[in-house]
Amino acid sequence: MSCDRFEQVLDRLLAGSLSVAERVEAEIHLEGCRRCRQLEQIARGAAETGLPNGSPDLARSILEHTSGRACDRLRDLACALADGELQDEERQLAGLHLEHCTPCSELFQALVELKQELPGMAELKPPAGFSAAVLQVTTSARREAPSWWFGFKERLAVWTRQPRFTLEAAYLGTLLLVAVLGNPVKVLDRTSPYVLSALQVDVRGTWEAGVRSVPPQWIEWGTGAAVQLQDVSERLAQAGAARGALVIRLLQGDPATWETVYSPAAGALQSSLSSLSAFTRESGKALLGSGPNETAAPATKK
Amino acid sequence: MELAILLARCRGGDELAWEALVRRFQARVYGIAYHYTGRAEDAQDVAQEVFVHVYRSLDRVLDAEGFLPWLVRLCRNASIDHLRRRKARPPASDIDAQEVPYLAAAGPNPEEQWLADSRRRLIYRALQGLSELSREILLLREIQGLAHADIASMLKVPLGTIKSRANRARLELAQKVLELSPRGAHDPNPGAGMP
């Protein structure tokens, strides 16, 4: 048997439909022909070339080792095929794949069935008495608020449904708050001058030298705490203050209740300024006069 | 009666026309509301709310062609608002099959009706297994028959996204139906072996 003849009978050999004589001839040829032996093994799907065993479909074996299976491509076209939107050529190619691919064929069949069934699910029978209830409600609705109010409510519902609504509402709310209450940072601008005049700057020396204070420097406050701190620094420099913590203490009325409102280490300036503002509003006292008694501060003069 | 004529009569205050309109669309509105809320009583509340809204807004409905997309949009928005008020999410897990009210008999005998209903229940279960967006696109496109452009406008999603997601959702649903169906699409005993 020649190689050409062997190729002609190969399919029947695999199908087992060769006559005895032809099968013997083919087997004898296989024993002596390596090429045809490989071809036979490829066709059976269990070749030395590494093809998967037991694959009877030659085309599928070839596809798996070349472009890969076309199922993904079929899935891309399945909906259009079900809708009748494919061109003739693509429709033929897709149909050819479906003839030989069971999973894709089942999927496509399910797609076609759903296309027919889903529209039938558009309506769901409401409970008994539903229409009567609707008619009753709409009859009473006729006597309610005018349509402009209803339209406003509808538009409001649309606005509140937008994700940005919360952000925009918060922004507007903040602007409103600042407009009404003012900038909380600039609390000193509206603070009573009487209280401001009661602030004392107490400079402390290093702890090794003990607490050393200079005579209280009354500060004439102007605008903004930042300016006053700078002013305080200049005064301290003029007074030859040593290094140490700068402490601004607020007179609450009782010299013994000096409250540290600012400490560089603590950095609690903003909250302290808020306390100052609150104190101003609540007491309204006039605190003009000399500064607190030196003994109020735990200072040891050198 | 044609919808355009019906709407015109409703705008004119014809109560019989309004009743006819309610009866024509109540099943659709209720179905959409049920899909979103997952509960019969909630769906009933939402559906009533929608019809009251329609009743008050009849003057703004100019043409019959735009009525259905507008109605679906109303129902969707009302359902979402209702869910927010309820502080619940749309049902993501299997529903109680007994809770799904089925339609009037599709076939002449109880067995065919049962088959049709169980098939619908299977499809409904498969729908619950999809993502929220896919489920919604299938509801609006494949079930309610809205155009892609209307859906894109309603969901505020680009038109191209709607088209691609719609195809993907159809394939996903088909796959899930195959998985849930024990022995093919029209198994005479689809309830057997179903988890």
Coordinates of C-alpha atoms in Angstrom, one line a residue:
Chain A
M1 CA 0.0 0.0 0.0
S2 CA 1.3 3.4 -0.9
C3 CA 1.2 6.5 1.3
D4 CA -1.4 8.1 -0.9
R5 CA -3.6 5.1 -0.7
F6 CA -3.0 4.9 3.1
E7 CA -4.2 8.5 3.4
Q8 CA -7.3 7.7 1.4
V9 CA -8.3 4.8 3.7
L10 CA -7.2 6.4 7.0
D11 CA -10.6 7.6 7.9
R12 CA -12.2 4.2 7.4
L13 CA -9.3 2.6 9.2
L14 CA -10.1 4.8 12.2
A15 CA -13.8 4.1 11.9
G16 CA -13.1 0.4 11.7
S17 CA -14.9 0.1 8.4
L18 CA -12.1 -1.3 6.3
S19 CA -12.2 -4.8 5.0
V20 CA -9.9 -7.3 6.6
A21 CA -7.6 -7.4 3.6
E22 CA -7.3 -3.6 3.4
R23 CA -6.8 -3.3 7.2
V24 CA -4.0 -5.8 7.0
E25 CA -2.4 -3.9 4.2
A26 CA -2.7 -0.7 6.1
E27 CA -1.2 -2.1 9.2
I28 CA 1.7 -3.5 7.2
H29 CA 2.2 -0.1 5.6
L30 CA 2.2 1.5 9.1
E31 CA 4.9 -0.8 10.3
G32 CA 7.2 0.3 7.5
C33 CA 6.3 4.0 7.1
R34 CA 7.1 6.4 9.9
R35 CA 5.3 9.3 8.3
C36 CA 2.0 7.5 7.9
R37 CA 2.4 6.2 11.4
Q38 CA 2.6 9.7 12.7
L39 CA -0.3 10.7 10.6
E40 CA -2.3 7.9 12.0
Q41 CA -1.4 8.8 15.5
I42 CA -2.3 12.5 14.9
A43 CA -5.6 11.4 13.5
R44 CA -6.3 9.3 16.6
G45 CA -5.2 12.3 18.8
A46 CA -2.5 10.5 20.7
A47 CA 0.7 11.3 18.9
E48 CA 4.3 11.6 19.9
T49 CA 3.9 15.3 18.9
G50 CA 2.1 15.8 22.2
L51 CA -1.5 16.1 21.1
P52 CA -4.1 15.1 23.7
N53 CA -5.1 11.5 23.9
G54 CA -8.4 10.1 22.8
S55 CA -9.5 13.1 20.7
P56 CA -11.5 11.7 17.8
D57 CA -12.1 15.1 16.1
L58 CA -9.2 15.9 13.9
A59 CA -10.4 19.5 13.3
R60 CA -10.7 20.2 17.0
S61 CA -7.2 18.8 17.6
I62 CA -5.8 21.0 14.9
L63 CA -7.6 24.1 16.3
E64 CA -6.3 23.5 19.8
H65 CA -2.8 23.6 18.4
T66 CA -3.2 26.5 16.1
S67 CA -5.7 29.4 16.6
G68 CA -7.5 27.8 19.5
R69 CA -11.1 27.0 19.6
A70 CA -13.5 29.4 18.1
C71 CA -16.0 29.3 21.0
D72 CA -15.1 32.8 22.2
R73 CA -15.6 34.2 18.8
L74 CA -19.0 32.4 18.6
R75 CA -20.0 34.0 21.9
D76 CA -19.2 37.4 20.5
L77 CA -21.6 36.8 17.7
A78 CA -24.2 34.7 19.4
C79 CA -26.6 37.5 20.3
A80 CA -26.4 39.0 16.8
L81 CA -27.0 35.6 15.4
A82 CA -30.1 35.1 17.6
D83 CA -31.4 38.5 16.6
G84 CA -30.9 37.8 12.9
E85 CA -28.4 40.6 12.5
L86 CA -25.4 38.8 11.1
Q87 CA -24.2 39.0 7.5
D88 CA -24.5 35.9 5.4
E89 CA -20.9 34.8 5.6
E90 CA -20.7 35.2 9.4
R91 CA -24.0 33.5 9.8
Q92 CA -22.8 30.5 7.8
L93 CA -19.5 30.3 9.7
A94 CA -21.3 30.6 13.1
G95 CA -23.7 27.9 12.0
L96 CA -20.9 25.6 11.0
H97 CA -19.3 26.0 14.5
L98 CA -22.6 25.3 16.2
E99 CA -23.0 22.0 14.3
H100 CA -19.8 20.7 15.8
C101 CA -19.7 22.3 19.3
T102 CA -22.2 21.0 21.7
P103 CA -21.6 23.6 24.5
C104 CA -22.0 26.5 22.1
S105 CA -25.0 24.9 20.6
E106 CA -26.7 24.5 23.9
L107 CA -25.9 28.0 24.9
F108 CA -27.2 29.4 21.7
Q109 CA -30.4 27.4 22.0
A110 CA -30.9 28.8 25.5
L111 CA -30.3 32.3 24.1
V112 CA -33.0 31.8 21.4
E113 CA -35.5 30.5 23.9
L114 CA -34.9 33.4 26.3
K115 CA -35.3 35.8 23.5
Q116 CA -38.8 34.5 23.1
E117 CA -39.6 34.0 26.8
L118 CA -38.3 37.2 28.4
P119 CA -40.8 39.6 26.8
G120 CA -43.6 37.3 28.3
M121 CA -42.3 38.2 31.8
A122 CA -43.0 41.9 31.3
E123 CA -46.2 41.8 33.1
L124 CA -47.0 40.3 36.5
K125 CA -50.5 39.9 37.7
P126 CA -51.2 42.2 40.6
P127 CA -53.2 41.1 43.6
A128 CA -57.0 41.2 43.4
G129 CA -58.5 44.6 44.0
F130 CA -55.4 46.4 42.9
S131 CA -57.0 48.4 40.2
A132 CA -59.9 49.4 42.4
A133 CA -57.4 50.6 45.0
V134 CA -55.6 52.7 42.4
L135 CA -58.8 54.2 41.2
Q136 CA -59.8 55.1 44.7
V137 CA -56.4 56.7 45.4
T138 CA -56.3 58.7 42.2
T139 CA -59.8 60.0 42.8
S140 CA -58.8 61.4 46.2
A141 CA -55.6 62.7 44.7
R142 CA -57.6 64.9 42.4
R143 CA -58.6 66.9 45.4
E144 CA -55.1 67.4 46.8
A145 CA -52.4 70.0 46.3
P146 CA -52.1 71.8 43.0
S147 CA -49.9 70.4 40.3
W148 CA -47.2 73.0 40.7
W149 CA -46.5 71.7 44.2
F150 CA -46.5 68.2 43.0
G151 CA -44.1 69.2 40.2
F152 CA -41.8 70.8 42.7
K153 CA -41.7 67.7 44.8
E154 CA -41.0 65.6 41.7
R155 CA -38.0 67.9 40.8
L156 CA -36.8 67.8 44.3
A157 CA -36.9 64.0 44.3
V158 CA -34.8 64.1 41.1
W159 CA -32.2 66.4 42.6
T160 CA -31.8 64.4 45.8
R161 CA -31.3 61.3 43.8
Q162 CA -28.1 62.8 42.2
P163 CA -24.9 61.8 44.0
R164 CA -23.5 65.4 44.0
F165 CA -26.5 66.7 45.8
T166 CA -25.1 65.8 49.2
L167 CA -21.8 67.5 48.4
E168 CA -23.4 70.6 47.1
A169 CA -25.8 70.8 50.0
A170 CA -22.9 70.5 52.5
Y171 CA -20.9 73.2 50.6
L172 CA -23.9 75.6 50.7
G173 CA -24.5 74.8 54.3
T174 CA -20.9 75.7 55.2
L175 CA -21.1 79.0 53.3
L176 CA -24.3 79.8 55.2
L177 CA -22.7 79.0 58.5
V178 CA -19.7 81.1 57.9
A179 CA -21.9 84.0 56.6
V180 CA -24.0 83.9 59.8
L181 CA -21.3 83.1 62.4
G182 CA -18.3 84.5 60.7
N183 CA -14.8 83.1 60.4
P184 CA -14.1 81.3 63.6
V185 CA -10.4 81.9 63.2
K186 CA -10.8 85.6 63.4
V187 CA -12.6 85.5 66.8
L188 CA -10.3 88.1 68.2
D189 CA -11.6 90.7 65.8
R190 CA -14.8 90.8 67.6
T191 CA -13.5 90.1 71.0
S192 CA -14.1 92.8 73.6
P193 CA -11.2 95.1 74.0
Y194 CA -11.6 94.9 77.7
V195 CA -10.8 91.3 77.8
L196 CA -8.0 91.6 75.4
S197 CA -6.4 94.1 77.6
A198 CA -6.3 91.6 80.4
L199 CA -4.1 89.2 78.6
Q200 CA -0.8 88.8 80.2
V201 CA 2.3 87.5 78.6
D202 CA 4.4 85.6 81.0
V203 CA 7.8 84.5 80.0
R204 CA 9.3 81.6 81.7
G205 CA 12.9 80.8 81.8
T206 CA 14.4 77.4 81.6
W207 CA 13.5 74.9 84.3
E208 CA 17.1 74.6 85.5
A209 CA 17.1 78.3 86.4
G210 CA 13.7 78.0 87.9
V211 CA 10.8 79.9 86.8
R212 CA 11.6 83.4 86.0
S213 CA 9.2 85.9 84.9
V214 CA 9.4 89.4 83.7
P215 CA 7.0 92.1 84.6
P216 CA 3.8 91.5 82.9
Q217 CA 3.6 93.2 79.6
W218 CA 0.2 94.4 78.8
I219 CA -0.6 93.8 75.2
E220 CA -2.7 96.1 73.1
W221 CA -4.4 93.7 70.8
G222 CA -5.2 94.8 67.3
T223 CA -6.3 92.4 64.7
G224 CA -5.7 88.7 64.6
A225 CA -3.8 86.5 67.0
A226 CA -0.9 86.0 64.6
V227 CA -0.1 89.7 64.7
Q228 CA -0.2 89.7 68.4
L229 CA 2.1 86.8 68.7
Q230 CA 4.6 88.6 66.6
D231 CA 4.1 91.6 68.7
V232 CA 4.7 89.6 71.8
S233 CA 7.9 88.2 70.4
E234 CA 9.2 91.7 69.8
R235 CA 8.3 92.7 73.3
L236 CA 10.0 89.7 74.7
A237 CA 13.1 90.4 72.6
Q238 CA 13.2 93.9 73.9
A239 CA 12.8 92.7 77.4
G240 CA 15.8 90.4 77.0
A241 CA 13.7 87.3 77.7
A242 CA 15.5 84.1 77.9
R243 CA 14.6 81.0 76.0
G244 CA 11.7 79.1 77.3
A245 CA 8.1 78.4 76.8
L246 CA 6.0 81.3 75.7
V247 CA 2.8 81.3 77.5
I248 CA -0.2 83.5 77.0
R249 CA -2.6 83.3 79.9
L250 CA -6.1 84.4 80.0
L251 CA -7.5 86.1 83.0
Q252 CA -10.8 84.4 83.9
G253 CA -11.5 86.8 86.7
D254 CA -9.6 85.1 89.5
P255 CA -5.8 85.4 89.3
A256 CA -5.5 81.9 90.5
T257 CA -7.4 80.6 87.5
W258 CA -5.0 81.6 84.9
E259 CA -5.6 79.4 81.9
T260 CA -2.9 78.6 79.5
V261 CA -4.4 79.5 76.2
Y262 CA -1.3 79.0 74.1
S263 CA 1.7 76.8 74.4
P264 CA 4.0 76.2 71.5
A265 CA 4.4 72.6 72.6
A266 CA 0.7 72.1 72.8
G267 CA -0.3 74.1 69.7
A268 CA -3.7 74.6 71.0
L269 CA -4.1 78.1 69.7
Q270 CA -7.4 77.7 67.8
S271 CA -9.3 76.1 70.7
S272 CA -7.9 78.6 73.1
L273 CA -9.1 81.5 70.9
S274 CA -12.5 79.9 70.8
S275 CA -12.4 79.8 74.6
L276 CA -11.5 83.5 74.6
S277 CA -14.5 84.3 72.4
A278 CA -16.8 82.3 74.6
F279 CA -15.5 84.1 77.7
T280 CA -16.1 87.4 76.0
R281 CA -19.6 86.7 75.2
E282 CA -20.5 85.2 78.6
S283 CA -18.8 87.6 81.0
G284 CA -18.8 90.9 79.2
K285 CA -16.7 92.2 82.0
A286 CA -14.5 95.2 81.9
L287 CA -11.0 94.1 82.9
L288 CA -9.1 97.2 82.6
G289 CA -6.4 97.8 85.1
S290 CA -3.2 96.4 86.3
G291 CA -2.0 93.0 85.6
P292 CA -2.3 90.0 87.8
N293 CA -0.3 89.7 90.9
E294 CA 3.1 88.2 90.3
T295 CA 2.5 85.7 93.1
A296 CA -0.2 84.2 91.0
A297 CA 2.4 82.6 88.8
P298 CA 4.6 79.9 90.2
A299 CA 7.6 82.0 89.6
T300 CA 10.8 82.3 91.5
K301 CA 12.7 85.4 90.9
K302 CA 16.3 85.3 90.8
Chain B
M1 CA -58.5 51.4 21.8
E2 CA -55.3 53.1 20.7
L3 CA -53.1 54.4 23.4
A4 CA -53.0 57.9 21.9
I5 CA -56.8 58.1 22.1
L6 CA -56.9 56.7 25.5
L7 CA -54.3 59.3 26.8
A8 CA -56.2 62.1 25.2
R9 CA -59.4 61.0 26.9
C10 CA -57.6 60.7 30.2
R11 CA -56.3 64.2 29.8
G12 CA -59.8 65.3 29.2
G13 CA -60.9 63.9 32.5
D14 CA -62.6 60.8 31.2
E15 CA -62.7 58.5 34.2
L16 CA -63.6 55.4 32.1
A17 CA -60.5 56.1 30.0
W18 CA -58.4 56.4 33.1
E19 CA -59.7 53.1 34.4
A20 CA -58.9 51.5 31.0
L21 CA -55.4 52.9 31.2
V22 CA -54.8 51.6 34.7
R23 CA -56.1 48.1 33.7
R24 CA -53.9 48.1 30.6
F25 CA -50.7 48.9 32.4
Q26 CA -51.2 47.7 35.9
A27 CA -49.5 44.3 35.3
R28 CA -46.5 45.9 33.7
V29 CA -46.1 48.5 36.4
Y30 CA -46.6 45.9 39.1
G31 CA -44.1 43.6 37.4
I32 CA -41.4 46.2 37.3
A33 CA -42.0 47.2 40.9
Y34 CA -41.8 43.6 42.0
H35 CA -38.6 43.0 40.1
Y36 CA -36.9 45.9 42.0
T37 CA -38.5 45.5 45.4
G38 CA -38.8 41.7 45.6
R39 CA -41.9 41.9 47.8
A40 CA -45.5 41.8 46.7
E41 CA -46.7 44.4 49.2
D42 CA -43.9 46.8 48.4
A43 CA -44.6 46.3 44.7
Q44 CA -48.2 47.1 45.3
D45 CA -47.3 50.3 47.2
V46 CA -44.9 51.4 44.5
A47 CA -47.3 50.6 41.7
Q48 CA -50.0 52.7 43.3
E49 CA -47.6 55.5 43.8
V50 CA -46.7 55.4 40.2
F51 CA -50.2 55.5 39.0
V52 CA -51.0 58.5 41.2
H53 CA -48.0 60.2 39.7
V54 CA -49.2 59.3 36.2
Y55 CA -52.6 60.7 37.0
R56 CA -51.2 64.0 38.2
S57 CA -48.9 64.2 35.2
L58 CA -51.1 63.3 32.4
D59 CA -50.9 66.9 31.0
R60 CA -47.2 66.4 30.4
V61 CA -47.6 63.2 28.4
L62 CA -47.7 64.4 24.9
D63 CA -47.4 61.3 22.8
A64 CA -48.2 57.7 23.1
E65 CA -44.8 56.6 21.8
G66 CA -43.0 58.1 24.7
F67 CA -45.5 56.9 27.3
L68 CA -44.1 53.5 28.0
P69 CA -40.4 54.6 28.4
W70 CA -41.7 57.4 30.7
L71 CA -43.8 55.0 32.7
V72 CA -41.0 52.5 33.1
R73 CA -38.7 55.3 34.2
L74 CA -41.3 56.5 36.8
C75 CA -41.7 53.0 38.1
R76 CA -37.9 52.4 38.3
N77 CA -37.4 55.7 40.2
A78 CA -40.3 55.1 42.5
S79 CA -39.0 51.6 43.3
I80 CA -35.5 52.9 44.0
D81 CA -36.9 55.6 46.3
H82 CA -39.0 53.0 48.0
L83 CA -36.0 50.8 48.6
R84 CA -34.0 53.7 50.0
R85 CA -36.8 54.5 52.4
R86 CA -36.9 50.9 53.4
K87 CA -33.1 50.9 53.6
A88 CA -33.0 47.6 51.9
R89 CA -31.2 46.3 48.8
P90 CA -32.8 44.6 45.8
P91 CA -33.0 40.8 46.4
A92 CA -29.8 39.2 45.5
S93 CA -30.6 35.6 46.6
D94 CA -33.2 33.2 45.5
I95 CA -36.7 34.2 46.1
D96 CA -39.5 32.1 47.5
A97 CA -41.0 30.6 44.4
Q98 CA -44.4 30.7 46.1
E99 CA -44.2 34.5 46.3
V100 CA -44.1 35.0 42.6
P101 CA -47.6 35.5 41.4
Y102 CA -48.0 33.9 38.1
L103 CA -49.9 35.0 35.1
A104 CA -53.2 33.7 33.9
A105 CA -52.9 30.3 32.3
A106 CA -50.7 30.2 29.3
G107 CA -51.8 26.8 28.3
P108 CA -55.2 25.1 28.3
N109 CA -54.4 22.7 31.2
P110 CA -52.9 23.0 34.6
E111 CA -49.8 21.0 33.7
E112 CA -48.8 23.3 30.9
Q113 CA -49.5 26.3 33.1
W114 CA -47.4 24.8 35.9
L115 CA -44.6 24.2 33.4
A116 CA -44.7 27.7 32.1
D117 CA -44.7 29.1 35.7
S118 CA -41.8 26.9 36.8
R119 CA -39.9 27.9 33.8
R120 CA -40.4 31.5 34.6
R121 CA -39.4 30.9 38.2
L122 CA -36.2 29.3 36.9
I123 CA -35.5 32.3 34.7
Y124 CA -36.2 34.6 37.7
R125 CA -33.8 32.7 39.8
A126 CA -31.2 32.9 37.1
L127 CA -31.7 36.6 36.9
Q128 CA -31.0 37.0 40.6
G129 CA -27.6 35.5 40.0
L130 CA -26.5 38.3 37.8
S131 CA -24.9 41.6 38.7
E132 CA -27.3 44.5 39.5
L133 CA -26.5 46.4 36.3
S134 CA -26.8 43.3 34.1
R135 CA -30.1 42.4 35.8
E136 CA -31.5 45.9 35.3
I137 CA -30.4 46.1 31.7
L138 CA -32.1 42.8 31.0
L139 CA -35.2 43.9 32.7
L140 CA -35.4 47.2 30.8
R141 CA -34.2 45.9 27.4
E142 CA -35.1 42.2 27.0
I143 CA -38.2 42.2 29.2
Q144 CA -39.7 45.6 29.0
G145 CA -38.5 46.2 25.4
L146 CA -37.0 49.7 25.9
A147 CA -34.6 51.1 23.3
H148 CA -30.9 51.2 24.2
A149 CA -30.9 55.0 24.1
D150 CA -33.7 55.2 26.6
I151 CA -31.9 52.8 28.9
A152 CA -28.7 54.7 28.6
S153 CA -30.5 57.9 29.6
M154 CA -32.3 56.2 32.5
L155 CA -29.2 54.6 34.0
K156 CA -26.9 57.4 33.1
V157 CA -24.5 55.0 31.3
P158 CA -22.9 55.5 27.9
L159 CA -24.9 54.0 25.0
G160 CA -22.0 51.8 23.9
T161 CA -21.7 50.4 27.4
I162 CA -25.4 49.5 27.4
K163 CA -25.1 47.6 24.2
S164 CA -22.1 45.6 25.1
R165 CA -23.4 44.9 28.6
A166 CA -26.8 43.9 27.2
N167 CA -25.2 41.1 25.1
R168 CA -23.0 40.0 27.9
A169 CA -25.9 39.9 30.2
R170 CA -27.9 37.8 27.8
L171 CA -25.1 35.2 27.5
E172 CA -24.7 35.2 31.3
L173 CA -28.4 34.6 31.8
A174 CA -28.5 31.8 29.2
Q175 CA -25.5 30.2 30.9
K176 CA -27.2 30.4 34.3
V177 CA -30.4 29.0 32.9
L178 CA -28.5 26.1 31.5
E179 CA -26.9 25.5 34.9
L180 CA -30.1 25.7 36.8
S181 CA -32.1 23.6 34.4
P182 CA -31.5 20.0 35.3
R183 CA -32.0 18.4 31.9
G184 CA -32.3 21.0 29.2
A185 CA -34.5 24.0 28.6
H186 CA -37.9 22.3 28.4
D187 CA -37.6 19.5 30.9
P188 CA -41.0 18.1 31.6
N189 CA -40.1 17.9 35.2
P190 CA -37.9 20.9 35.8
G191 CA -38.5 21.0 39.5
A192 CA -36.8 17.6 40.1
G193 CA -33.2 17.9 41.3
M194 CA -33.3 21.6 41.4
P195 CA -31.4 22.9 44.4

